[in-house]
Coordinates of C-alpha atoms in Angstrom, one line a residue:
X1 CA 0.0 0.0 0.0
X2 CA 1.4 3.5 -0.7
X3 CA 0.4 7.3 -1.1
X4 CA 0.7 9.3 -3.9
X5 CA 1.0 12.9 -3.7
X6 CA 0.7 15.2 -6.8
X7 CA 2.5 18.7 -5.5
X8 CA 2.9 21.9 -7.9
X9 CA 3.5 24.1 -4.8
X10 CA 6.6 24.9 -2.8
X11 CA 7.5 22.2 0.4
X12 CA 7.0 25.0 3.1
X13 CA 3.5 25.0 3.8
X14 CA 3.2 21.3 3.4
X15 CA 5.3 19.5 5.7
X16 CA 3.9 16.0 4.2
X17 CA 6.4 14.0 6.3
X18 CA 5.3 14.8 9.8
X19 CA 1.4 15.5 8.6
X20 CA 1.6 11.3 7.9
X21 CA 4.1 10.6 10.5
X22 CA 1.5 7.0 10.8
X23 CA 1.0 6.3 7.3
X24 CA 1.7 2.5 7.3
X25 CA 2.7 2.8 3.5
X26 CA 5.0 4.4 1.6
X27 CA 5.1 7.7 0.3
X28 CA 5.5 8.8 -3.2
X29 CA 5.6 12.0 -4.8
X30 CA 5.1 13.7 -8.3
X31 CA 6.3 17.7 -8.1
X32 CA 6.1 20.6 -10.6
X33 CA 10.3 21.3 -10.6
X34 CA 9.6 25.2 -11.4
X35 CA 7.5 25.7 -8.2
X36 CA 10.7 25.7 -5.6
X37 CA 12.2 28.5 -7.2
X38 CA 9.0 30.4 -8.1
X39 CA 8.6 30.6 -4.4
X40 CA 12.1 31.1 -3.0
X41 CA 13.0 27.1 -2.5
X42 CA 16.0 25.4 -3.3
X43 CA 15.0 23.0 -5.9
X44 CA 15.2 19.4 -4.2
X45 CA 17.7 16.9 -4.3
X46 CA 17.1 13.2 -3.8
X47 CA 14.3 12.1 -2.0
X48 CA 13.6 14.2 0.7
X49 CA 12.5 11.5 3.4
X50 CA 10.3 10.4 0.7
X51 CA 9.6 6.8 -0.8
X52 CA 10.0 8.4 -3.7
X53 CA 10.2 11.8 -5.0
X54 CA 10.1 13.0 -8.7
X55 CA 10.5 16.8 -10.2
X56 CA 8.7 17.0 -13.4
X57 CA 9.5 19.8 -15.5
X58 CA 6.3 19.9 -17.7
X59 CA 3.8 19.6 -15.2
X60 CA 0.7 20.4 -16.6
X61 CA 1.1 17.9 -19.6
X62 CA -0.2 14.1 -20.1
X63 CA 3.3 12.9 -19.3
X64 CA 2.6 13.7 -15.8
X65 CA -0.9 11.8 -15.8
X66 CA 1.0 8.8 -17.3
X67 CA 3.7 8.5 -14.8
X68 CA 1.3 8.9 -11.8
X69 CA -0.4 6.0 -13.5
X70 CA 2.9 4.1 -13.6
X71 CA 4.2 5.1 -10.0
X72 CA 0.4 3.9 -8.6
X73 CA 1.0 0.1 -10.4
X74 CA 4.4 -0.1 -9.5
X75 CA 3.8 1.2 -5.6
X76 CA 0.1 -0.1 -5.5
X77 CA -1.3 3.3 -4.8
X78 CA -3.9 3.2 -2.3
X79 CA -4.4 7.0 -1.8
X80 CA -3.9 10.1 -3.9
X81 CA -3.1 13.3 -2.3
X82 CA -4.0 16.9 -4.1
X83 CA -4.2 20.1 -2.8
X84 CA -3.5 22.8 -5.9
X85 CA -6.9 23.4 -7.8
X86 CA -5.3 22.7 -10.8
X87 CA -4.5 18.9 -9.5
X88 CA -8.0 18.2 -8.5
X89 CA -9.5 17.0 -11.7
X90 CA -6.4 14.7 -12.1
X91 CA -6.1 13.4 -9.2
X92 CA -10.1 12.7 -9.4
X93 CA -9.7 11.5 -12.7
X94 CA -7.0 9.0 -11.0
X95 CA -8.6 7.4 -8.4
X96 CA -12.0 6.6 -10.5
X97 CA -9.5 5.0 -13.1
X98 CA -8.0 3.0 -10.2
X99 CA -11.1 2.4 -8.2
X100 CA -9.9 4.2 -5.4
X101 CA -11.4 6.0 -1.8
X102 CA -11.9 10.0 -2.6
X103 CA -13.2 12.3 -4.5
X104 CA -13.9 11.0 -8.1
X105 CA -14.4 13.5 -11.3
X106 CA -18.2 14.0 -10.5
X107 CA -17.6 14.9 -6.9
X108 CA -15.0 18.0 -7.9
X109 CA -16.2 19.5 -11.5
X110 CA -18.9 21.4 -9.9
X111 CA -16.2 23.2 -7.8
X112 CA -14.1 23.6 -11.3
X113 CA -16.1 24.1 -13.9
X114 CA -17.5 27.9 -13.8
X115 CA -20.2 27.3 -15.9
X116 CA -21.2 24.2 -14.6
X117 CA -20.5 25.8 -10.9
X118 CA -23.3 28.5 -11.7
X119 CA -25.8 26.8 -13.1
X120 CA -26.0 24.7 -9.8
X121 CA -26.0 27.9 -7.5
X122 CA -28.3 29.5 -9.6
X123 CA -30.6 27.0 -9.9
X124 CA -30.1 27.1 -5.8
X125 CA -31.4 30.4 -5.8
X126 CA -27.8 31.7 -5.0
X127 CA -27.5 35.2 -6.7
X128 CA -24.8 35.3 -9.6
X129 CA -23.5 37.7 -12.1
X130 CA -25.1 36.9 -15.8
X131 CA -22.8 35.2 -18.0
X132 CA -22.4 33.0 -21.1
X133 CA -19.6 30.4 -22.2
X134 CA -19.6 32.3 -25.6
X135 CA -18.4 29.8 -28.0
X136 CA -17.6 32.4 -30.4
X137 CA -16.2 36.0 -30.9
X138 CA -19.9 37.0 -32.2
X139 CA -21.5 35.6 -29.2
X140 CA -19.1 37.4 -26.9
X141 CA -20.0 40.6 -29.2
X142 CA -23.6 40.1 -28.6
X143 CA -23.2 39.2 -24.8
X144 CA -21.1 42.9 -24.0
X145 CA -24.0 44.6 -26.6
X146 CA -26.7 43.0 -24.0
X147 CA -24.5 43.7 -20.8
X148 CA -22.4 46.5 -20.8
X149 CA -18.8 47.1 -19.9
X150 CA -17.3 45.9 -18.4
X151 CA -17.1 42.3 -19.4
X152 CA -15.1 39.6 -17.7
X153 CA -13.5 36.9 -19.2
X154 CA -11.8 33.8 -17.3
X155 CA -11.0 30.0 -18.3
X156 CA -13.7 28.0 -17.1
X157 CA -11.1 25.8 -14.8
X158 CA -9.0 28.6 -14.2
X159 CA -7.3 29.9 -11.3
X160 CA -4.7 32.7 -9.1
X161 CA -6.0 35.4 -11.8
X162 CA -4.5 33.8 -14.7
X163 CA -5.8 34.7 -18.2
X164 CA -8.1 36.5 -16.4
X165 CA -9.3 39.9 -19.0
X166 CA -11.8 42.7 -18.3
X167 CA -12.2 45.1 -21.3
X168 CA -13.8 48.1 -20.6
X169 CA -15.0 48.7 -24.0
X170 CA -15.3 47.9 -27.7
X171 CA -11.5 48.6 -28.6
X172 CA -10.5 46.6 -25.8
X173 CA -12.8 43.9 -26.2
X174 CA -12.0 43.4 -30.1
X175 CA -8.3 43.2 -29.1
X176 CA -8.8 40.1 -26.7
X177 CA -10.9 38.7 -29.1
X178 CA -8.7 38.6 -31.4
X179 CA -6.3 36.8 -29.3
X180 CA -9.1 34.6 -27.5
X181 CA -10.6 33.3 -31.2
X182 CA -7.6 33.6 -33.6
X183 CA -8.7 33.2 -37.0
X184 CA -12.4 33.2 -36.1
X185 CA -12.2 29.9 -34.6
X186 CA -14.5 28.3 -32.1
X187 CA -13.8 27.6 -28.5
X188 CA -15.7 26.3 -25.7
X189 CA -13.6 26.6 -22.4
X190 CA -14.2 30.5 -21.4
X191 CA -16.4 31.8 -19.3
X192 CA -17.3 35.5 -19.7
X193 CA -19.4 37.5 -17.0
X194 CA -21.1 41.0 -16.7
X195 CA -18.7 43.3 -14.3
X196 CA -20.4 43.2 -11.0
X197 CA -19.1 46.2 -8.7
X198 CA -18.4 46.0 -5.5
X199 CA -15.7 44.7 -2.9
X200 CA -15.0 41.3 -2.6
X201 CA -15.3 38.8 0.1
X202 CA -13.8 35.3 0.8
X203 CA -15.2 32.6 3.0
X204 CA -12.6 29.8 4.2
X205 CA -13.6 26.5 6.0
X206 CA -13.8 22.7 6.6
X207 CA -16.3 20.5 5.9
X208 CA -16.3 17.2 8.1
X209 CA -18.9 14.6 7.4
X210 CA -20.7 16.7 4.5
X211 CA -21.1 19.3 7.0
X212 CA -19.4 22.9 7.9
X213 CA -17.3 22.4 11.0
X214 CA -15.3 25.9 10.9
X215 CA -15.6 28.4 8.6
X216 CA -14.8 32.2 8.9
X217 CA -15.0 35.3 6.2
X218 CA -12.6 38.0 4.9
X219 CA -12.9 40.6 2.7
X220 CA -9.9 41.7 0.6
X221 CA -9.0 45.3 0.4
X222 CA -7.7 45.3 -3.2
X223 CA -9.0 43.6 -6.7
X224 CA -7.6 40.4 -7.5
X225 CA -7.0 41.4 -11.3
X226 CA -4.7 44.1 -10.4
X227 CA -1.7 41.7 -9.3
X228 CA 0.3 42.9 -12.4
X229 CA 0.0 46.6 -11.6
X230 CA -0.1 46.6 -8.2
X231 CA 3.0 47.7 -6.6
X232 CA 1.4 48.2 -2.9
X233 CA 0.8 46.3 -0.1
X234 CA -2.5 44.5 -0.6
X235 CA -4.4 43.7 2.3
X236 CA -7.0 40.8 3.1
X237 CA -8.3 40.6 6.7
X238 CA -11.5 38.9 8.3
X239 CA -14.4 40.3 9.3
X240 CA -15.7 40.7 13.2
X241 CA -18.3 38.5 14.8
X242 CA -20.6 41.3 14.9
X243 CA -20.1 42.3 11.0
X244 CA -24.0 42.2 9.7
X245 CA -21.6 40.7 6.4
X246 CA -20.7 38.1 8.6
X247 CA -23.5 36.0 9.1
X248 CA -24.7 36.0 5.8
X249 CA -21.9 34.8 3.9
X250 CA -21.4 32.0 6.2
X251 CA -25.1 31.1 5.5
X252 CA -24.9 31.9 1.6
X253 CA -21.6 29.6 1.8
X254 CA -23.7 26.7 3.5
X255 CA -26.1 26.9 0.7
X256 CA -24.0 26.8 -1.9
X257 CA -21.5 24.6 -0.8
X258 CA -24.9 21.9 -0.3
X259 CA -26.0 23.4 -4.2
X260 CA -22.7 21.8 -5.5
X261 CA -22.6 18.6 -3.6
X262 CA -23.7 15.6 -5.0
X263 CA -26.5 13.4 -3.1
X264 CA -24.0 10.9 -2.9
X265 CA -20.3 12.5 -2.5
X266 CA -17.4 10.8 -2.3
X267 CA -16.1 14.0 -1.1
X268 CA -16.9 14.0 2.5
X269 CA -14.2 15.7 4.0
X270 CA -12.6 19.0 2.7
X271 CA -11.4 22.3 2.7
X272 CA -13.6 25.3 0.7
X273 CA -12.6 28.9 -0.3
X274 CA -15.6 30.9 -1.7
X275 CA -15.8 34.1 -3.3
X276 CA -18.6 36.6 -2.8
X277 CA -19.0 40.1 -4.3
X278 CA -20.9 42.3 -1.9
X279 CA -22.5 45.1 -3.8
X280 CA -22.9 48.6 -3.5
X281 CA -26.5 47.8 -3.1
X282 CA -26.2 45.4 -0.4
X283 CA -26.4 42.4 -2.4
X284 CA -24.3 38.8 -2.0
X285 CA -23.2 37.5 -5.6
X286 CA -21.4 34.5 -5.6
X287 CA -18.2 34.8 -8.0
X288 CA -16.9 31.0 -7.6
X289 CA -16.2 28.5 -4.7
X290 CA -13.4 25.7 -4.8
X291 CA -13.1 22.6 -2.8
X292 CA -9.6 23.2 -1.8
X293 CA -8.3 25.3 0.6
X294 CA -7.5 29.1 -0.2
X295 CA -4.0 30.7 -1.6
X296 CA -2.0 33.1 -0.7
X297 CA -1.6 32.8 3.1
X298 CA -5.1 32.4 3.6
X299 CA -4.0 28.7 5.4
X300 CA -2.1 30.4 8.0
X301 CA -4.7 32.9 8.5
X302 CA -7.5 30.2 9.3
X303 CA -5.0 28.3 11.5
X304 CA -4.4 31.7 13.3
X305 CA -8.2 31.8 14.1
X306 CA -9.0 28.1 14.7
X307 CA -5.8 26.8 16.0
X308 CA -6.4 24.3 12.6
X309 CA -4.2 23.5 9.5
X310 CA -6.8 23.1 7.0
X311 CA -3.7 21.1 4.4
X312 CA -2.8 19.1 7.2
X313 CA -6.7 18.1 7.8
X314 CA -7.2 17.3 4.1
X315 CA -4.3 15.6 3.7
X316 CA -4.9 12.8 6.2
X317 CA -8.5 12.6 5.3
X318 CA -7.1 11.8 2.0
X319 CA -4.5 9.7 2.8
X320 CA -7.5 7.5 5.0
X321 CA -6.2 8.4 8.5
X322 CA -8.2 9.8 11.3
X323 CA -8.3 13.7 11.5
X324 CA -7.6 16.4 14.0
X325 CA -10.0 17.7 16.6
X326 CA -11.6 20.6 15.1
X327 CA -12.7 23.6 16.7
X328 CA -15.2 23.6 19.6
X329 CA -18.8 24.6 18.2
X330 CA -19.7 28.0 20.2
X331 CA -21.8 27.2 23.6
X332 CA -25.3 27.5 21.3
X333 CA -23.9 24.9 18.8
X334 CA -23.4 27.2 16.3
X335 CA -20.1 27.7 13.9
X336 CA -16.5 28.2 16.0
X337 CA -15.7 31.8 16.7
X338 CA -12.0 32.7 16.1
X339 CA -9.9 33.8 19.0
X340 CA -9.1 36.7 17.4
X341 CA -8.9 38.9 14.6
X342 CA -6.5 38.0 11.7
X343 CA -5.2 38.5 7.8
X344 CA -2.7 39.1 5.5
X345 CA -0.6 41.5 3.6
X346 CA 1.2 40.9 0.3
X347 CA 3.1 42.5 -2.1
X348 CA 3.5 41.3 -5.8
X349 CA 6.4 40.4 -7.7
X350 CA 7.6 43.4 -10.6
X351 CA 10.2 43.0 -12.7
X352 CA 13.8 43.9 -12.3
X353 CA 17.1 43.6 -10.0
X354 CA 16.4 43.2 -6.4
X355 CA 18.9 45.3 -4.6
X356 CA 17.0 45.1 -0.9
X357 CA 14.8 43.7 0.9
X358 CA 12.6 43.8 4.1
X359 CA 14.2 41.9 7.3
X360 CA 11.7 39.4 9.1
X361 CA 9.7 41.6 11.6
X362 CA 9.5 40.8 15.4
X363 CA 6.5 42.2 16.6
X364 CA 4.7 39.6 18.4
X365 CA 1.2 39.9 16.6
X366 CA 3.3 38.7 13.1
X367 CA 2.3 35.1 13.1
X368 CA 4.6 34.8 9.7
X369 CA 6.5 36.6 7.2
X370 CA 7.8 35.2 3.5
X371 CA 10.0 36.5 1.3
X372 CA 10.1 35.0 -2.1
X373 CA 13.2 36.6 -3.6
X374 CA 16.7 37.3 -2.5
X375 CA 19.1 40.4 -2.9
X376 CA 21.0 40.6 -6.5
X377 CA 18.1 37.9 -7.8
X378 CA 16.3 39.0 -11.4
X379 CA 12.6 38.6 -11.3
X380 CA 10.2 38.4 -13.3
X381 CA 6.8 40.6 -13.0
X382 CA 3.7 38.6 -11.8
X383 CA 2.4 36.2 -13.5
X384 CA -0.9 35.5 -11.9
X385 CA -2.2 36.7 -8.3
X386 CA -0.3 34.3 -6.1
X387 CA 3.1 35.2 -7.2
X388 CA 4.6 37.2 -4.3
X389 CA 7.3 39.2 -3.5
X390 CA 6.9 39.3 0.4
X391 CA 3.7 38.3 2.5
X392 CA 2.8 38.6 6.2
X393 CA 0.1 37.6 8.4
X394 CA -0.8 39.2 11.4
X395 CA -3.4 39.2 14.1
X396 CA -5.3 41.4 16.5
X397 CA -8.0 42.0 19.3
X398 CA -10.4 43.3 16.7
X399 CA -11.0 44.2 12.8
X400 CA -10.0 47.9 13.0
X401 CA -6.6 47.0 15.0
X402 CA -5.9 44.3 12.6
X403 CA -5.9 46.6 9.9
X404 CA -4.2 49.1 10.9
X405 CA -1.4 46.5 11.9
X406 CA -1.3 44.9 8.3
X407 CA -1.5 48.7 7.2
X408 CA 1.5 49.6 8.9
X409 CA 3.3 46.5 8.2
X410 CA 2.8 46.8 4.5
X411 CA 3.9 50.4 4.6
X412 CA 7.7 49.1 6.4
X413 CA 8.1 46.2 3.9
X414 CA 7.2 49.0 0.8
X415 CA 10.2 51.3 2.5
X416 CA 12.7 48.5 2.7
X417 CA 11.9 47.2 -0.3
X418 CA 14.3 48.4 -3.8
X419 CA 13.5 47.1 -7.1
X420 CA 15.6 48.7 -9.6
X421 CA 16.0 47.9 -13.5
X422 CA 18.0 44.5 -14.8
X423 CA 21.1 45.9 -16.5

């Protein structure tokens, strides 16, 4: 019996080996070689501790799929292990070829498909923004005559921002289509969306049993799409018990999370991050929700909260071992409440020669601090909205103290950071 793990993400924030300390099987593990560096690792030599440890340097192609295939006959793969959104469908799509415990395909495209994902909320009565999966330039023309600009467009399994356009009017719009539809020709895995306005929130949580055991929401204080222009601090931070938001995007969570399960999951046990626009008019419009846990340093956030590592949680459940306490329900039986306050700033990669960077603070409300370059390195600008420079989480008593911790934080790694042009 053995474990596969399929990794495109740096080894930091997953410390597999003590997470399964009692696996009674060996470990093996597929990785995405340009991840280590992307995020400030050494790439890895050898094995790691591992049964088995292999660096792929084409990670997203069939090869990959094939191999895992290979390593699950030659190991006899019992469990496989995924926790980037992009390795969802695969690793689904590998344990219903195998015949194996977990989530199969049907359990996780509602979570990845957008199109798919909205039709089931909708048909929930969950509020979403009007889109189309415009299989054609002329159908994308007719949807922004209808709509209005903005438009959104995003791959239907996309994710972190990527290919992610919003033209703002005809000129704009012709230009990505003529890159979307090149030579007129028909395509059927975008999604495109009216704008909706407003400031967008993010609800984070486990689901034990098919039901919510923790779940807490946040509200970023910056647009996602802006990663590449964005030289500030951005800032993401919860929202307080008493927050009128608060209660009903844990319930409009709930309800959709319920609107995307099937009767009969296979997907008992996970993490969720949702995505909710709150309007200028008070409404909720869901934007997506994924059955993985969040980006960025949302992780370390939640465990700041709960006292709970949601990738160490889905990992054993995965893996068929028995999970960690999770938080006490509150004395009504009703969700957790955090211990406190919490979030995160970050600040995005841009391109050039780093000639300084910020020292690791030592305040004693900075639960972390990351830094995914070094001094005399040549970066690159950012490629999608998790590809940080620095990021920080922090905590405090309250919402208003928290921000202006994260506030003030992001304004002393701004100072001490120096970016100046490649020669």
């Amino acid at each position: 019996m053995s474990l596969l793990i399929l990794h495109r993400n740096p080894f930091e924030p997953f410390p597999y080996l003590d997470w399964l300390a009692d696996y009674p099987g060996d470990i093996v593990v597929l990785a995405a070689r340009d991840k280590f560096a992307l995020f400030g690792e050494p790439v890895p030599e050898g094995d790691q501790g591992f049964t088995r440890l292999e660096l792929c340097d084409d990670y997203d192609g069939e090869a990959v799929t094939a191999r895992a295939l290979e390593l699950a006959e030659e190991y006899d793969v019992q469990h496989i292990v995924a926790h980037h959104e992009a390795d969802l469908v695969r690793a689904a799509a590998l344990r219903e070829r195998l015949g194996l415990e977990g989530a199969w395909s049907a359990d996780v495209e509602p979570f990845r498909d957008k199109a798919l994902m909205k039709r089931l909320a909708r048909k929930a009565g969950i509020g979403i923004a009007p889109h189309i999966a415009p299989g054609t330039a002329a159908a994308a023309r007719a949807f922004a005559a209808t709509h209005g600009f903005p438009v959104v467009f995003k791959d239907r399994t996309g994710y972190n921002s990527i290919g992610l356009r919003i033209p703002r009017d005809e000129e704009e719009l012709e230009r990505h289509l003529a890159e979307a539809f090149p030579g007129g020709r028909p395509r059927d895995d975008v999604l495109m969306e009216a704008y909706v306005a407003g400031r967008m929130c993010h609800v984070d949580g486990l689901v034990i049993d098919g039901e919510v055991a923790a779940a807490w929401p946040s509200q970023y204080q910056y647009e996602l799409s802006s990663f590449a222009a964005d030289p500030g601090p951005r800032v993401d931070l919860t929202l307080d018990v008493d927050d009128p938001l608060t209660p009903r995007l844990l319930e409009l969570t709930e309800r959709t999370l319920k609107a995307l399960t099937p009767e009969r999951t296979r997907l008992p046990h996970h993490a969720f991050h949702a995505e909710v626009f709150h309007t200028p008019d008070d409404r909720l419009v869901l934007c997506e929700i994924a059955c993985r846990s969040g980006g960025a340093k949302i992780r370390e956030v939640f465990r700041t909260l709960f006292g709970v590592r949601l990738a160490e949680f889905v990992t054993r459940a995965e893996a068929g071992l028995p999970l960690p306490a999770p938080p006490p329900r509150a004395a009504d039986g009703s969700l957790p409440r955090p211990r406190c306050m919490a979030g995160q700033v970050l600040t995005m990669k841009r391109p050039g020669l780093v000639r300084s960077l910020p020292e690791v603070p030592d305040d004693p409300w900075v639960a972390g601090f990351w830094r995914y370059a070094e001094v005399g390195q040549v970066i690159a600008p950012a490629a999608g909205s998790a590809d940080f420079l620095t990021a920080a989480v922090a905590s405090a008593p309250d919402r208003a103290a928290c921000e202006r911790r994260l506030r003030a934080l992001g304004e002393r790694v701004r100072a001490a950071t120096r970016i100046v042009e490649a020669p």
